Tab-separated table of C-alpha atoms and ligand atoms in Angstrom:
chain	number	residue	atom	x	y	z
A	3	UNK	CA	0.150	0.175	0.160
A	4	UNK	CA	1.045	3.285	-0.902
A	5	UNK	CA	0.501	5.747	2.263
A	6	UNK	CA	-1.316	8.746	1.776
A	7	UNK	CA	1.354	10.497	3.995
A	8	UNK	CA	4.528	10.161	6.055
A	9	UNK	CA	7.091	12.395	7.944
A	10	UNK	CA	10.393	12.612	7.329
A	11	UNK	CA	12.618	12.802	10.653
A	12	UNK	CA	16.232	13.067	10.198
A	13	UNK	CA	19.476	12.722	12.172
A	14	UNK	CA	19.280	16.484	13.442
A	15	UNK	CA	15.833	16.202	15.144
A	16	UNK	CA	17.357	13.264	16.973
A	17	UNK	CA	20.440	15.114	17.986
A	18	UNK	CA	18.055	17.982	19.351
A	19	UNK	CA	15.521	16.168	21.162
A	20	UNK	CA	18.483	13.992	22.753
A	21	UNK	CA	19.564	17.144	24.048
A	22	UNK	CA	16.641	17.941	25.826
A	23	UNK	CA	16.387	14.642	27.401
A	24	UNK	CA	19.815	15.224	28.339
A	25	UNK	CA	19.643	18.634	30.006
A	26	UNK	CA	15.912	17.875	31.627
A	27	UNK	CA	14.306	20.843	29.542
A	28	UNK	CA	11.063	18.543	28.678
A	29	UNK	CA	8.377	20.596	28.899
A	30	UNK	CA	6.977	24.180	28.054
A	31	UNK	CA	10.233	25.928	28.882
A	32	UNK	CA	13.673	25.981	27.124
A	33	UNK	CA	15.571	27.454	24.330
A	34	UNK	CA	14.039	25.412	21.511
A	35	UNK	CA	10.517	26.621	22.203
A	36	UNK	CA	12.121	30.367	21.995
A	37	UNK	CA	14.278	29.832	18.993
A	38	UNK	CA	11.349	27.623	17.295
A	39	UNK	CA	8.814	30.908	17.383
A	40	UNK	CA	11.728	33.164	16.410
A	41	UNK	CA	13.319	31.490	13.355
A	42	UNK	CA	9.468	30.443	12.175
A	43	UNK	CA	8.157	34.119	12.653
A	44	UNK	CA	11.063	35.316	10.412
A	45	UNK	CA	10.742	33.084	7.863
A	46	UNK	CA	7.122	34.043	7.524
A	47	UNK	CA	7.568	37.579	7.522
A	48	UNK	CA	6.380	38.233	11.200
A	49	UNK	CA	7.873	39.822	14.125
A	50	UNK	CA	6.285	37.637	17.021
A	51	UNK	CA	5.699	33.637	17.437
A	52	UNK	CA	3.661	32.023	19.975
A	53	UNK	CA	4.303	28.068	19.735
A	54	UNK	CA	0.534	25.990	20.597
A	55	UNK	CA	-0.070	22.557	21.204
A	56	UNK	CA	-1.643	22.146	17.802
A	57	UNK	CA	-2.897	24.461	14.955
A	58	UNK	CA	-6.851	24.211	16.591
A	59	UNK	CA	-5.204	25.555	19.846
A	60	UNK	CA	-3.577	28.314	17.475
A	61	UNK	CA	-6.936	29.196	15.912
A	62	UNK	CA	-8.746	29.561	19.200
A	63	UNK	CA	-6.496	31.596	20.995
A	64	UNK	CA	-6.140	33.807	17.992
A	65	UNK	CA	-10.142	34.246	17.658
A	66	UNK	CA	-10.078	34.805	21.565
A	67	UNK	CA	-7.681	38.139	20.962
A	68	UNK	CA	-11.043	39.896	19.310
A	69	UNK	CA	-12.907	39.291	22.170
A	70	UNK	CA	-16.121	38.752	20.155
A	71	UNK	CA	-19.557	39.563	21.620
A	72	UNK	CA	-22.517	37.001	21.211
A	73	UNK	CA	-23.788	38.137	17.393
A	74	UNK	CA	-20.422	39.223	16.157
A	75	UNK	CA	-19.551	37.234	13.064
A	76	UNK	CA	-16.425	36.248	11.558
A	77	UNK	CA	-16.235	34.994	7.588
A	78	UNK	CA	-14.207	31.599	6.404
A	79	UNK	CA	-14.901	29.503	3.733
A	80	UNK	CA	-17.107	26.460	4.023
A	81	UNK	CA	-14.510	24.210	2.667
A	82	UNK	CA	-12.046	24.002	5.586
A	83	UNK	CA	-11.238	21.816	8.597
A	84	UNK	CA	-13.607	22.239	11.467
A	85	UNK	CA	-10.838	23.806	13.762
A	86	UNK	CA	-11.594	27.042	11.885
A	87	UNK	CA	-15.502	27.243	12.380
A	88	UNK	CA	-14.719	25.672	15.975
A	89	UNK	CA	-12.392	28.624	17.352
A	90	UNK	CA	-15.007	31.121	16.410
A	91	UNK	CA	-18.164	29.129	18.125
A	92	UNK	CA	-15.903	28.380	21.250
A	93	UNK	CA	-15.196	32.113	21.534
A	94	UNK	CA	-19.209	32.971	21.285
A	95	UNK	CA	-19.210	34.293	17.515
A	96	UNK	CA	-21.199	33.243	14.660
A	97	UNK	CA	-19.354	31.653	11.675
A	98	UNK	CA	-20.757	33.201	8.431
A	99	UNK	CA	-19.481	31.148	5.031
A	100	UNK	CA	-18.661	31.697	1.859
A	101	UNK	CA	-18.069	28.967	-1.239
A	102	UNK	CA	-15.036	27.811	-2.868
A	103	UNK	CA	-13.329	29.104	-6.042
A	104	UNK	CA	-14.059	26.135	-8.234
A	105	UNK	CA	-10.259	25.889	-9.493
A	106	UNK	CA	-7.897	26.937	-6.418
A	107	UNK	CA	-10.825	25.422	-4.007
A	108	UNK	CA	-9.741	28.401	-1.531
A	109	UNK	CA	-12.532	30.832	-0.414
A	110	UNK	CA	-14.486	32.359	-3.425
A	111	UNK	CA	-13.349	36.434	-2.430
A	112	UNK	CA	-15.667	37.545	-4.527
A	113	UNK	CA	-18.335	36.529	-2.030
A	114	UNK	CA	-16.984	38.023	1.099
A	115	UNK	CA	-18.267	41.656	0.237
A	116	UNK	CA	-21.549	40.765	0.293
A	117	UNK	CA	-21.426	38.727	3.784
A	118	UNK	CA	-20.125	41.923	5.565
A	119	UNK	CA	-22.425	43.133	7.903
A	120	UNK	CA	-22.480	45.905	10.891
A	121	UNK	CA	-21.210	42.611	13.021
A	122	UNK	CA	-18.798	41.653	11.240
A	123	UNK	CA	-15.518	41.534	13.271
A	124	UNK	CA	-12.733	39.641	11.160
A	125	UNK	CA	-12.138	37.519	7.964
A	126	UNK	CA	-10.499	33.591	8.298
A	127	UNK	CA	-9.003	32.891	5.239
A	128	UNK	CA	-7.552	29.325	4.780
A	129	UNK	CA	-5.045	28.522	2.115
A	130	UNK	CA	-6.170	24.850	1.010
A	131	UNK	CA	-3.931	22.167	0.247
A	132	UNK	CA	-1.203	24.653	-0.176
A	133	UNK	CA	-2.311	27.174	-2.790
A	134	UNK	CA	-2.697	30.844	-1.231
A	135	UNK	CA	-6.067	32.664	-1.128
A	136	UNK	CA	-6.288	35.549	-3.304
A	137	UNK	CA	-5.665	38.408	-0.399
A	138	UNK	CA	-5.703	41.849	-1.641
A	139	UNK	CA	-9.282	41.769	-2.456
A	140	UNK	CA	-9.746	40.804	1.880
A	141	UNK	CA	-7.124	43.260	2.956
A	142	UNK	CA	-9.010	45.972	0.781
A	143	UNK	CA	-12.041	45.141	2.760
A	144	UNK	CA	-10.505	44.332	5.953
A	145	UNK	CA	-8.998	48.096	5.889
A	146	UNK	CA	-12.420	49.469	4.492
A	147	UNK	CA	-14.569	47.685	7.346
A	148	UNK	CA	-11.676	48.062	10.235
A	149	UNK	CA	-11.523	44.008	10.346
A	150	UNK	CA	-9.299	41.755	11.437
A	151	UNK	CA	-7.603	39.037	9.278
A	152	UNK	CA	-6.639	35.634	11.146
A	153	UNK	CA	-4.829	34.002	8.062
A	154	UNK	CA	-5.051	30.029	8.399
A	155	UNK	CA	-1.861	29.121	6.885
A	156	UNK	CA	-1.788	25.321	8.382
A	157	UNK	CA	-1.489	23.937	4.750
A	158	UNK	CA	0.476	26.153	3.263
A	159	UNK	CA	3.837	26.516	5.016
A	160	UNK	CA	6.362	28.594	2.383
A	161	UNK	CA	3.591	28.945	0.134
A	162	UNK	CA	3.381	32.595	-1.315
A	163	UNK	CA	1.278	35.458	-2.471
A	164	UNK	CA	2.699	37.858	-4.728
A	165	UNK	CA	5.826	36.979	-3.487
A	166	UNK	CA	5.316	37.197	0.362
A	167	UNK	CA	4.891	34.049	2.461
A	168	UNK	CA	1.583	33.029	3.563
A	169	UNK	CA	0.972	33.376	7.018
A	170	UNK	CA	2.786	36.636	6.805
A	171	UNK	CA	-0.124	38.764	5.490
A	172	UNK	CA	-2.814	39.067	8.173
A	173	UNK	CA	-3.214	40.498	11.075
A	174	UNK	CA	-2.586	37.043	12.637
A	175	UNK	CA	-1.826	33.532	11.310
A	176	UNK	CA	-2.123	30.263	12.472
A	177	UNK	CA	-0.129	27.044	11.666
A	178	UNK	CA	-0.309	23.471	12.267
A	179	UNK	CA	2.873	21.347	12.788
A	180	UNK	CA	0.812	18.231	12.810
A	181	UNK	CA	2.745	15.143	11.601
A	182	UNK	CA	1.267	15.349	7.705
A	183	UNK	CA	2.314	18.976	7.377
A	184	UNK	CA	5.101	20.003	5.213
A	185	UNK	CA	7.237	20.786	8.710
A	186	UNK	CA	6.171	19.094	12.074
A	187	UNK	CA	6.569	18.364	15.684
A	188	UNK	CA	4.647	15.651	15.787
A	189	UNK	CA	1.228	17.647	17.734
A	190	UNK	CA	2.231	21.473	17.476
A	191	UNK	CA	1.166	24.952	16.285
A	192	UNK	CA	2.039	28.446	16.532
A	193	UNK	CA	0.377	31.774	15.878
A	194	UNK	CA	2.422	34.742	14.542
A	195	UNK	CA	1.781	38.252	14.355
A	196	UNK	CA	3.134	41.956	13.933
A	197	UNK	CA	1.661	43.246	16.715
A	198	UNK	CA	3.029	43.413	20.217
A	199	UNK	CA	-0.131	43.923	22.088
A	200	UNK	CA	-1.575	40.847	20.160
A	201	UNK	CA	1.557	38.814	20.876
A	202	UNK	CA	1.056	39.069	24.689
A	203	UNK	CA	-2.339	38.523	24.412
A	204	UNK	CA	-1.772	35.050	22.433
A	205	UNK	CA	0.510	34.325	24.908
A	206	UNK	CA	-1.933	34.810	27.690
A	207	UNK	CA	-4.254	32.561	26.011
A	208	UNK	CA	-1.771	30.101	25.956
A	209	UNK	CA	-1.000	29.844	29.558
A	210	UNK	CA	-4.599	29.817	31.366
A	211	UNK	CA	-5.026	33.201	31.055
A	212	UNK	CA	-2.669	34.296	33.466
A	213	UNK	CA	-1.505	38.062	33.698
A	214	UNK	CA	1.710	39.511	33.239
A	215	UNK	CA	0.933	41.986	36.374
A	216	UNK	CA	-0.367	40.071	38.713
A	217	UNK	CA	0.003	35.942	38.819
A	218	UNK	CA	-3.012	33.394	39.925
A	219	UNK	CA	-5.235	36.528	39.553
A	220	UNK	CA	-7.301	35.740	36.567
A	221	UNK	CA	-10.010	38.063	34.816
A	222	UNK	CA	-11.034	35.177	32.246
A	223	UNK	CA	-11.219	31.968	31.639
A	224	UNK	CA	-7.895	30.387	29.836
A	225	UNK	CA	-6.917	27.062	28.283
A	226	UNK	CA	-3.370	25.421	28.449
A	227	UNK	CA	-2.118	25.330	25.173
A	228	UNK	CA	1.783	24.890	25.691
A	229	UNK	CA	3.864	23.386	23.412
A	230	UNK	CA	7.058	21.636	24.983
A	231	UNK	CA	10.655	22.224	24.312
A	232	UNK	CA	10.981	18.416	22.865
A	233	UNK	CA	8.664	19.409	20.084
A	234	UNK	CA	9.661	22.432	19.420
A	235	UNK	CA	13.224	20.749	19.130
A	236	UNK	CA	11.582	18.774	16.391
A	237	UNK	CA	10.035	21.660	14.906
A	238	UNK	CA	13.623	23.535	14.516
A	239	UNK	CA	15.215	20.613	12.842
A	240	UNK	CA	12.397	20.172	10.416
A	241	UNK	CA	12.585	23.908	9.632
A	242	UNK	CA	16.231	23.860	8.954
A	243	UNK	CA	15.353	21.729	5.816
A	244	UNK	CA	11.906	23.694	4.724
A	245	UNK	CA	13.329	24.251	1.448
A	246	UNK	CA	13.768	20.779	0.576
A	247	UNK	CA	10.090	19.874	1.796
A	248	UNK	CA	9.039	22.265	-0.428
A	249	UNK	CA	10.908	21.487	-3.388
A	250	UNK	CA	9.838	17.681	-2.998
A	251	UNK	CA	6.343	18.825	-2.683
A	252	UNK	CA	6.622	20.663	-6.068
A	253	UNK	CA	8.568	17.687	-7.950
A	254	UNK	CA	5.692	15.558	-6.833
A	255	UNK	CA	3.290	18.081	-8.136
A	256	UNK	CA	5.057	18.071	-11.413
A	257	UNK	CA	5.439	14.396	-11.212
A	258	UNK	CA	1.538	13.788	-10.739
A	259	UNK	CA	0.330	16.627	-13.189
A	260	UNK	CA	2.620	15.278	-15.981
A	261	UNK	CA	1.037	11.689	-15.592
A	262	UNK	CA	-2.204	12.653	-15.228
A	263	UNK	CA	-3.132	15.907	-17.316
A	264	UNK	CA	-4.601	13.650	-20.048
A	265	UNK	CA	-7.169	11.988	-17.888
A	266	UNK	CA	-10.284	14.428	-18.695
A	267	UNK	CA	-12.402	12.832	-16.122
A	268	UNK	CA	-10.307	14.603	-13.411
A	269	UNK	CA	-9.311	17.766	-12.409
A	270	UNK	CA	-6.169	18.590	-11.037
A	271	UNK	CA	-4.772	21.300	-8.629
A	272	UNK	CA	-3.738	24.708	-10.254
A	273	UNK	CA	-1.082	27.451	-9.490
A	274	UNK	CA	-2.319	30.733	-9.837
A	275	UNK	CA	0.024	33.275	-11.397
A	276	UNK	CA	0.469	35.715	-8.500
A	277	UNK	CA	0.832	32.258	-6.712
A	278	UNK	CA	3.653	29.656	-5.319
A	279	UNK	CA	1.575	26.373	-4.431
A	280	UNK	CA	3.486	24.125	-1.876
A	281	UNK	CA	1.063	21.406	-2.799
A	282	UNK	CA	0.964	20.198	0.684
A	283	UNK	CA	-1.869	17.734	-0.639
A	284	UNK	CA	-2.121	16.632	-4.091
A	285	UNK	CA	-5.997	16.773	-4.617
A	286	UNK	CA	-7.741	15.491	-7.793
A	287	UNK	CA	-11.811	16.044	-8.326
A	288	UNK	CA	-13.769	13.612	-10.412
A	289	UNK	CA	-15.744	15.579	-13.243
A	290	UNK	CA	-19.236	15.452	-13.288
A	291	UNK	CA	-19.566	12.638	-16.029
A	292	UNK	CA	-17.511	9.956	-14.215
A	293	UNK	CA	-20.394	7.323	-13.109
A	294	UNK	CA	-18.790	7.117	-9.337
A	295	UNK	CA	-17.946	9.533	-6.478
A	296	UNK	CA	-15.355	10.018	-4.459
A	297	UNK	CA	-16.028	7.355	-1.741
A	298	UNK	CA	-16.269	4.696	-4.526
A	299	UNK	CA	-13.232	5.936	-6.291
A	300	UNK	CA	-10.901	5.477	-3.007
A	301	UNK	CA	-12.231	2.276	-1.993
A	302	UNK	CA	-10.955	1.497	-6.139
A	303	UNK	CA	-7.864	3.118	-5.717
A	304	UNK	CA	-7.441	1.378	-2.298
A	305	UNK	CA	-8.067	-1.551	-3.720
A	306	UNK	CA	-5.291	-1.166	-6.190
A	307	UNK	CA	-2.542	-0.412	-3.343
A	308	UNK	CA	-3.128	3.123	-3.219
A	309	UNK	CA	-4.314	4.906	0.188
A	310	UNK	CA	-6.150	8.214	-0.436
A	311	UNK	CA	-8.367	11.044	2.033
A	312	UNK	CA	-11.290	12.592	0.961
A	313	UNK	CA	-11.777	16.447	0.654
A	314	UNK	CA	-13.330	18.295	3.682
A	315	UNK	CA	-16.830	18.367	4.195
A	316	UNK	CA	-18.701	21.915	4.225
A	317	UNK	CA	-19.006	23.609	7.362
A	318	UNK	CA	-22.771	23.911	6.518
A	319	UNK	CA	-23.410	20.198	6.307
A	320	UNK	CA	-22.242	19.226	9.418
A	321	UNK	CA	-24.850	18.304	12.071
A	322	UNK	CA	-23.154	19.793	14.778
A	323	UNK	CA	-23.589	22.973	13.199
A	324	UNK	CA	-26.958	22.763	12.174
A	325	UNK	CA	-28.295	21.669	15.703
A	326	UNK	CA	-27.172	25.070	16.851
A	327	UNK	CA	-29.294	26.617	14.048
A	328	UNK	CA	-26.354	27.838	11.956
A	329	UNK	CA	-26.308	27.393	8.124
A	330	UNK	CA	-29.914	25.923	7.868
A	331	UNK	CA	-31.103	25.868	3.910
A	332	UNK	CA	-27.893	27.431	3.092
A	333	UNK	CA	-26.329	25.903	-0.027
A	334	UNK	CA	-22.590	26.339	-1.270
A	335	UNK	CA	-22.685	24.537	-4.855
A	336	UNK	CA	-18.527	24.320	-5.343
A	337	UNK	CA	-17.829	22.787	-1.781
A	338	UNK	CA	-20.664	20.219	-2.213
A	339	UNK	CA	-19.379	19.586	-5.539
A	340	UNK	CA	-15.911	18.751	-4.261
A	341	UNK	CA	-16.366	17.451	-1.099
A	342	UNK	CA	-18.215	14.416	-2.895
A	343	UNK	CA	-15.931	14.353	-5.947
A	344	UNK	CA	-12.417	15.469	-4.904
A	345	UNK	CA	-9.755	13.149	-3.057
A	346	UNK	CA	-6.032	13.483	-2.527
A	347	UNK	CA	-3.449	11.302	-3.220
A	348	UNK	CA	-0.148	10.008	-1.513
A	349	UNK	CA	1.531	13.273	-1.270
A	350	UNK	CA	4.230	12.143	1.509
A	351	UNK	CA	7.732	13.380	1.460
A	352	UNK	CA	9.306	10.021	0.800
A	353	UNK	CA	6.736	9.563	-2.228
A	354	UNK	CA	9.327	8.300	-4.877
A	355	UNK	CA	8.844	8.354	-9.079
A	356	UNK	CA	7.992	4.571	-8.888
A	357	UNK	CA	4.992	5.550	-6.431
A	358	UNK	CA	3.530	8.171	-8.244
A	359	UNK	CA	3.990	5.832	-11.514
A	360	UNK	CA	1.961	3.174	-9.810
A	361	UNK	CA	-0.776	5.818	-8.602
A	362	UNK	CA	-1.133	7.022	-12.210
A	363	UNK	CA	-1.433	3.544	-13.372
A	364	UNK	CA	-4.072	3.015	-10.664
A	365	UNK	CA	-5.969	5.509	-11.603
A	366	UNK	CA	-6.288	4.475	-15.514
A	367	UNK	CA	-7.176	1.048	-14.243
A	368	UNK	CA	-10.201	2.409	-12.176
A	369	UNK	CA	-11.366	5.342	-14.394
A	370	UNK	CA	-11.239	2.564	-17.443
B	59	PLP	C1	-4.204	20.608	10.164
B	59	PLP	C2	-5.321	22.085	10.096
B	59	PLP	C3	-5.171	22.649	11.264
B	59	PLP	C4	-5.437	21.847	12.565
B	59	PLP	O1	-4.153	21.835	12.750
B	59	PLP	P1	-4.097	20.796	14.587
B	59	PLP	O2	-2.782	20.699	14.414
B	59	PLP	O3	-4.520	19.426	13.701
B	59	PLP	O4	-4.783	20.987	15.442
B	59	PLP	C5	-6.407	23.715	10.862
B	59	PLP	N1	-6.397	24.234	9.796
B	59	PLP	C6	-6.212	23.454	8.826
B	59	PLP	C7	-6.547	24.038	7.476
B	59	PLP	C8	-5.566	22.482	8.754
B	59	PLP	O5	-5.069	21.619	7.364
């Protein structure tokens, strides 16, 4: 079976982790945390990094910083992971959805303006599967309406929008370093910002809402979102090799596209002229006239020895939100189409040319 993903762990990770063990710095203090935070912030063109225990926590802490009042709204794509909507609901806000662009699968920014109301406080673009969101129209809307931009760049480490790194474009950006992300800490995440006050706030959100002025004195309920020095050690070693990881993903995309582009039943990933796509995952979408859906396609590929993962299911189709009276009767045709007809192929950093051949061959067999 060709796995859908595998992390790439080398000697440097072991060396840094061993240093944590030998020096006893195994919890959330220690030099690797500060080093990982500042290097990642610098890499993305931001000032401050606040490491978190995962990407979901980073999003929750970021949304906590805007102090949503009941009824306050945050605009995000329906086609994303639940972490995004969860962060908004958990912080007392109302998620407001837009559909996806049919080519890039990221949020359709042309739909955002009509969703802005007097209650809108923020926009949360999500760079999907490594392709950046078209940010300029969002930045302009945010300036006009005094909104914050919280970028979810969990899938877009090193991706670029008009020459600038994803995760360096919003007021706060959030990352995951889960084992399948482009660089990993096993479990882990980070929030970045340029604003020293937001950075301080993020640190407080990470650490039980402790206050700087008076320890063990609390004016709000917080969480423990801390990352360990051991995880940061892995992250720092991974960061040293990030360009190699990105080059491998871009090689993978070229290799798949070369072999699949003549199959008209498949829609393949794109790279807009203003974008550098890092192809976190190589997604394919079955054309309308193919007489099977993505579940069926996945089963048949599995039988040919190819592991895949389904695309996201839109937030408006989630029972957990409908039960709360959210998104009732709302339709997002592009997201609905790609969630039923899309999946991603083996996209790991250890993928070989021979495996790409095998996957392409399996696809031809299944679609024949
Ligand atoms: C992976 C991911 C997250 C969540 O990160 P975790 O570390 O798994 O909590 C959030 N947003 C997006 C877009 C992701 O892909």
